[in-house]
Amino acid sequence: GAVVSQHPSWVICKSGTSVKIECRSLDFQATTMFWYRQFPKQSLMLMATSNEGSKATYEQGVEKDKFLINHASLTLSTLTVTSAHPEDSSFYICSAHPRTSGSSYEQYFGPGTRLTVT
Amino acid sequence: DQQVKQNSPSLSVQEGRISILNCDYTNSMFDYFLWYKKYPAEGPTFLISISSIKDKNEDGRFTVFLNKSAKHLSLHIVPSQPGDSAVYFCAASDGFQKLVFGTGTRLLVSP
């Protein structure tokens, strides 16, 4: 149980285009989903927290107009990288907090999406 | 500003021996700590956690020790197995769900 999927797992796009990444909780409902970014040999950096039906909360330094997050249902959150540039190339990972969890720290992670902007 | 640090990028251990992975933090507001294991092309999976009111938590072969005065925690794996080879991340939280991750330590357990 507690499986989180991401699609696509790997994407290459041209500079200036937009890319949408999906994060789904397959066997549980998630009130909160988190989006992280990981550069090579660096830690996972939290980008934003999204709650179902409300606007995402972005971390300091993360451009909300560039990284659009939509959490339209209890099992799906999307991250759209708009007008992508080579410096946006990174590994994007989502995680989901189960609605029925008794711990505020419980998160299940997706396998990640490798974005390469050329 | 790296609030959670794992100063050893890699660690090699022989099968059957103890693996000790270390983690230091700077934010005294952190009150909950977690260890995750990550294989290539997969998301992190939860291993073990510890609350700041404890100094030790054990789960099978995995034990986490917390030294609040030193702002240091460690993960002990005994005995180490080849299947334990992965990247290990420590993470910390100040109680508001958000996790701050370290840079990870790659553990290699050789037969």
Short mmCIF file of N, CA, C and O in Angstrom, two decimals, chain A residues 31-32 34 36 38 41-46 49 51 59 91 93 97 103-112, chain B residues 1-2 4 31-32 34 36 38 41-46 89 93-104:
data_model
loop_
_atom_site.label_atom_id
_atom_site.label_comp_id
_atom_site.label_asym_id
_atom_site.label_seq_id
_atom_site.Cartn_x
_atom_site.Cartn_y
_atom_site.Cartn_z
N THR A 31 -4.46 14.54 1.54
CA THR A 31 -4.91 15.92 1.75
C THR A 31 -3.81 16.90 1.37
O THR A 31 -4.08 18.01 0.95
N THR A 32 -2.58 16.47 1.55
CA THR A 32 -1.44 17.36 1.29
C THR A 32 -0.42 16.64 0.41
O THR A 32 -0.12 15.47 0.65
N PHE A 34 3.45 17.35 -1.53
CA PHE A 34 4.64 18.19 -1.50
C PHE A 34 5.43 18.00 -2.79
O PHE A 34 5.50 16.89 -3.32
N TYR A 36 9.26 18.52 -4.38
CA TYR A 36 10.67 18.72 -4.08
C TYR A 36 11.46 18.77 -5.39
O TYR A 36 11.06 18.25 -6.41
N GLN A 38 15.59 18.17 -6.67
CA GLN A 38 16.90 17.68 -6.26
C GLN A 38 17.91 17.88 -7.38
O GLN A 38 17.75 17.34 -8.48
N LYS A 41 23.83 15.45 -6.47
CA LYS A 41 24.62 15.41 -5.25
C LYS A 41 24.18 16.45 -4.22
O LYS A 41 24.97 16.87 -3.36
N GLN A 42 22.94 16.86 -4.31
CA GLN A 42 22.40 17.78 -3.32
C GLN A 42 21.15 17.18 -2.68
O GLN A 42 20.66 16.14 -3.08
N SER A 43 20.68 17.85 -1.66
CA SER A 43 19.53 17.32 -0.94
C SER A 43 18.22 17.64 -1.67
O SER A 43 18.20 18.45 -2.59
N LEU A 44 17.17 16.99 -1.23
CA LEU A 44 15.85 17.32 -1.73
C LEU A 44 15.44 18.66 -1.12
O LEU A 44 15.44 18.83 0.10
N MET A 45 15.08 19.60 -1.98
CA MET A 45 14.67 20.91 -1.50
C MET A 45 13.17 21.07 -1.72
O MET A 45 12.68 20.94 -2.84
N LEU A 46 12.46 21.37 -0.65
CA LEU A 46 11.03 21.56 -0.76
C LEU A 46 10.73 22.81 -1.58
O LEU A 46 11.27 23.89 -1.30
N THR A 49 4.06 23.29 -0.98
CA THR A 49 3.11 22.39 -0.31
C THR A 49 1.73 22.69 -0.88
O THR A 49 1.32 23.86 -0.94
N ASN A 51 -2.42 21.75 -0.78
CA ASN A 51 -3.56 21.10 -0.12
C ASN A 51 -4.71 21.04 -1.10
O ASN A 51 -4.96 21.99 -1.84
N GLU A 59 7.78 27.81 -1.10
CA GLU A 59 8.93 28.13 -0.25
C GLU A 59 9.61 29.39 -0.77
O GLU A 59 9.47 29.76 -1.94
N PHE A 91 15.74 17.04 -10.99
CA PHE A 91 14.95 15.87 -10.64
C PHE A 91 13.83 16.36 -9.71
O PHE A 91 14.11 16.93 -8.66
N ILE A 93 10.56 15.54 -7.40
CA ILE A 93 9.94 14.44 -6.65
C ILE A 93 8.74 14.98 -5.88
O ILE A 93 8.82 16.06 -5.27
N HIS A 97 0.80 13.07 1.74
CA HIS A 97 0.47 12.81 3.14
C HIS A 97 -0.93 12.21 3.19
O HIS A 97 -1.90 12.86 2.75
N SER A 103 -0.03 10.60 11.92
CA SER A 103 1.22 11.34 12.12
C SER A 103 1.32 12.44 11.09
O SER A 103 1.11 12.21 9.90
N SER A 104 1.68 13.63 11.54
CA SER A 104 1.81 14.74 10.60
C SER A 104 3.05 14.61 9.74
O SER A 104 3.21 15.33 8.77
N TYR A 105 3.93 13.67 10.10
CA TYR A 105 5.20 13.55 9.39
C TYR A 105 5.17 12.47 8.30
O TYR A 105 6.12 12.32 7.55
N GLU A 106 4.10 11.73 8.23
CA GLU A 106 4.03 10.61 7.30
C GLU A 106 3.90 11.12 5.87
O GLU A 106 2.97 11.83 5.53
N GLN A 107 4.87 10.76 5.03
CA GLN A 107 4.84 11.13 3.62
C GLN A 107 5.32 9.94 2.80
O GLN A 107 6.27 9.26 3.19
N TYR A 108 4.68 9.74 1.68
CA TYR A 108 5.10 8.70 0.74
C TYR A 108 5.55 9.38 -0.54
O TYR A 108 4.86 10.25 -1.07
N PHE A 109 6.70 8.97 -1.01
CA PHE A 109 7.33 9.66 -2.13
C PHE A 109 7.09 8.94 -3.45
O PHE A 109 7.05 7.71 -3.52
N GLY A 110 6.98 9.74 -4.50
CA GLY A 110 6.96 9.21 -5.85
C GLY A 110 8.36 8.89 -6.31
O GLY A 110 9.34 9.24 -5.64
N PRO A 111 8.50 8.25 -7.47
CA PRO A 111 9.82 7.86 -7.98
C PRO A 111 10.60 8.99 -8.62
O PRO A 111 11.77 8.84 -8.92
N GLY A 112 9.96 10.14 -8.80
CA GLY A 112 10.67 11.27 -9.37
C GLY A 112 10.52 11.41 -10.87
O GLY A 112 10.21 10.45 -11.58
N ASP B 1 21.93 28.02 3.04
CA ASP B 1 22.06 27.68 4.44
C ASP B 1 21.56 26.25 4.65
O ASP B 1 20.36 25.99 4.65
N GLN B 2 22.49 25.31 4.79
CA GLN B 2 22.15 23.90 4.92
C GLN B 2 21.87 23.60 6.38
O GLN B 2 22.79 23.50 7.19
N VAL B 4 20.47 20.87 7.60
CA VAL B 4 20.69 19.46 7.90
C VAL B 4 21.87 19.00 7.05
O VAL B 4 21.84 19.13 5.83
N ASP B 31 12.10 19.13 15.91
CA ASP B 31 11.70 18.27 17.02
C ASP B 31 11.37 16.84 16.57
O ASP B 31 10.92 16.02 17.38
N TYR B 32 11.59 16.56 15.29
CA TYR B 32 11.31 15.22 14.80
C TYR B 32 12.28 14.95 13.67
O TYR B 32 12.52 15.80 12.82
N LEU B 34 13.87 11.96 10.79
CA LEU B 34 13.54 10.76 10.04
C LEU B 34 14.72 10.35 9.19
O LEU B 34 15.53 11.18 8.78
N TYR B 36 15.51 8.17 5.61
CA TYR B 36 14.93 7.59 4.40
C TYR B 36 16.04 6.89 3.63
O TYR B 36 17.20 7.25 3.68
N LYS B 38 17.01 5.52 -0.28
CA LYS B 38 16.64 5.77 -1.68
C LYS B 38 17.48 4.94 -2.63
O LYS B 38 18.71 5.00 -2.59
N ALA B 41 16.43 5.88 -9.27
CA ALA B 41 15.18 5.94 -10.04
C ALA B 41 13.95 5.61 -9.19
O ALA B 41 12.89 5.28 -9.73
N GLU B 42 14.09 5.68 -7.88
CA GLU B 42 12.94 5.49 -7.00
C GLU B 42 12.86 6.65 -6.02
O GLU B 42 13.86 7.34 -5.76
N GLY B 43 11.68 6.86 -5.45
CA GLY B 43 11.55 7.88 -4.42
C GLY B 43 12.07 7.37 -3.09
O GLY B 43 12.22 6.17 -2.89
N PRO B 44 12.37 8.26 -2.17
CA PRO B 44 12.81 7.84 -0.83
C PRO B 44 11.74 7.02 -0.13
O PRO B 44 10.55 7.30 -0.27
N THR B 45 12.17 6.03 0.61
CA THR B 45 11.25 5.24 1.44
C THR B 45 11.61 5.40 2.90
O THR B 45 12.80 5.42 3.26
N PHE B 46 10.61 5.53 3.73
CA PHE B 46 10.82 5.77 5.15
C PHE B 46 11.46 4.57 5.84
O PHE B 46 11.09 3.43 5.58
N PHE B 89 19.12 9.34 3.43
CA PHE B 89 18.89 10.75 3.75
C PHE B 89 18.36 10.88 5.16
O PHE B 89 17.46 10.13 5.56
N SER B 93 12.14 17.96 10.97
CA SER B 93 10.93 18.77 10.90
C SER B 93 10.76 19.58 12.18
O SER B 93 11.16 19.13 13.26
N ASP B 94 10.17 20.76 12.02
CA ASP B 94 9.89 21.57 13.21
C ASP B 94 8.43 21.46 13.63
O ASP B 94 7.92 22.30 14.35
N GLY B 95 7.76 20.44 13.11
CA GLY B 95 6.40 20.18 13.57
C GLY B 95 5.31 20.63 12.63
O GLY B 95 4.13 20.48 12.93
N PHE B 96 5.67 21.17 11.49
CA PHE B 96 4.67 21.66 10.56
C PHE B 96 4.68 20.88 9.24
O PHE B 96 4.52 21.46 8.19
N GLN B 97 4.89 19.60 9.33
CA GLN B 97 4.86 18.68 8.19
C GLN B 97 6.05 18.84 7.25
O GLN B 97 6.51 17.88 6.68
N LYS B 98 6.55 20.03 7.08
CA LYS B 98 7.63 20.22 6.12
C LYS B 98 8.90 19.54 6.60
O LYS B 98 9.25 19.60 7.78
N LEU B 99 9.56 18.87 5.66
CA LEU B 99 10.80 18.18 5.98
C LEU B 99 11.98 18.90 5.34
O LEU B 99 11.92 19.34 4.20
N VAL B 100 13.07 18.98 6.08
CA VAL B 100 14.32 19.52 5.57
C VAL B 100 15.29 18.35 5.48
O VAL B 100 15.57 17.68 6.48
N PHE B 101 15.81 18.12 4.29
CA PHE B 101 16.64 16.94 4.05
C PHE B 101 18.12 17.27 4.06
O PHE B 101 18.54 18.38 3.72
N GLY B 102 18.92 16.28 4.43
CA GLY B 102 20.36 16.36 4.27
C GLY B 102 20.73 15.99 2.84
O GLY B 102 19.87 15.68 2.01
N THR B 103 22.02 16.01 2.54
CA THR B 103 22.49 15.75 1.18
C THR B 103 22.65 14.28 0.86
O THR B 103 22.90 13.93 -0.28
N GLY B 104 22.51 13.43 1.85
CA GLY B 104 22.56 12.00 1.60
C GLY B 104 23.93 11.40 1.77
O GLY B 104 24.96 12.06 1.59
#
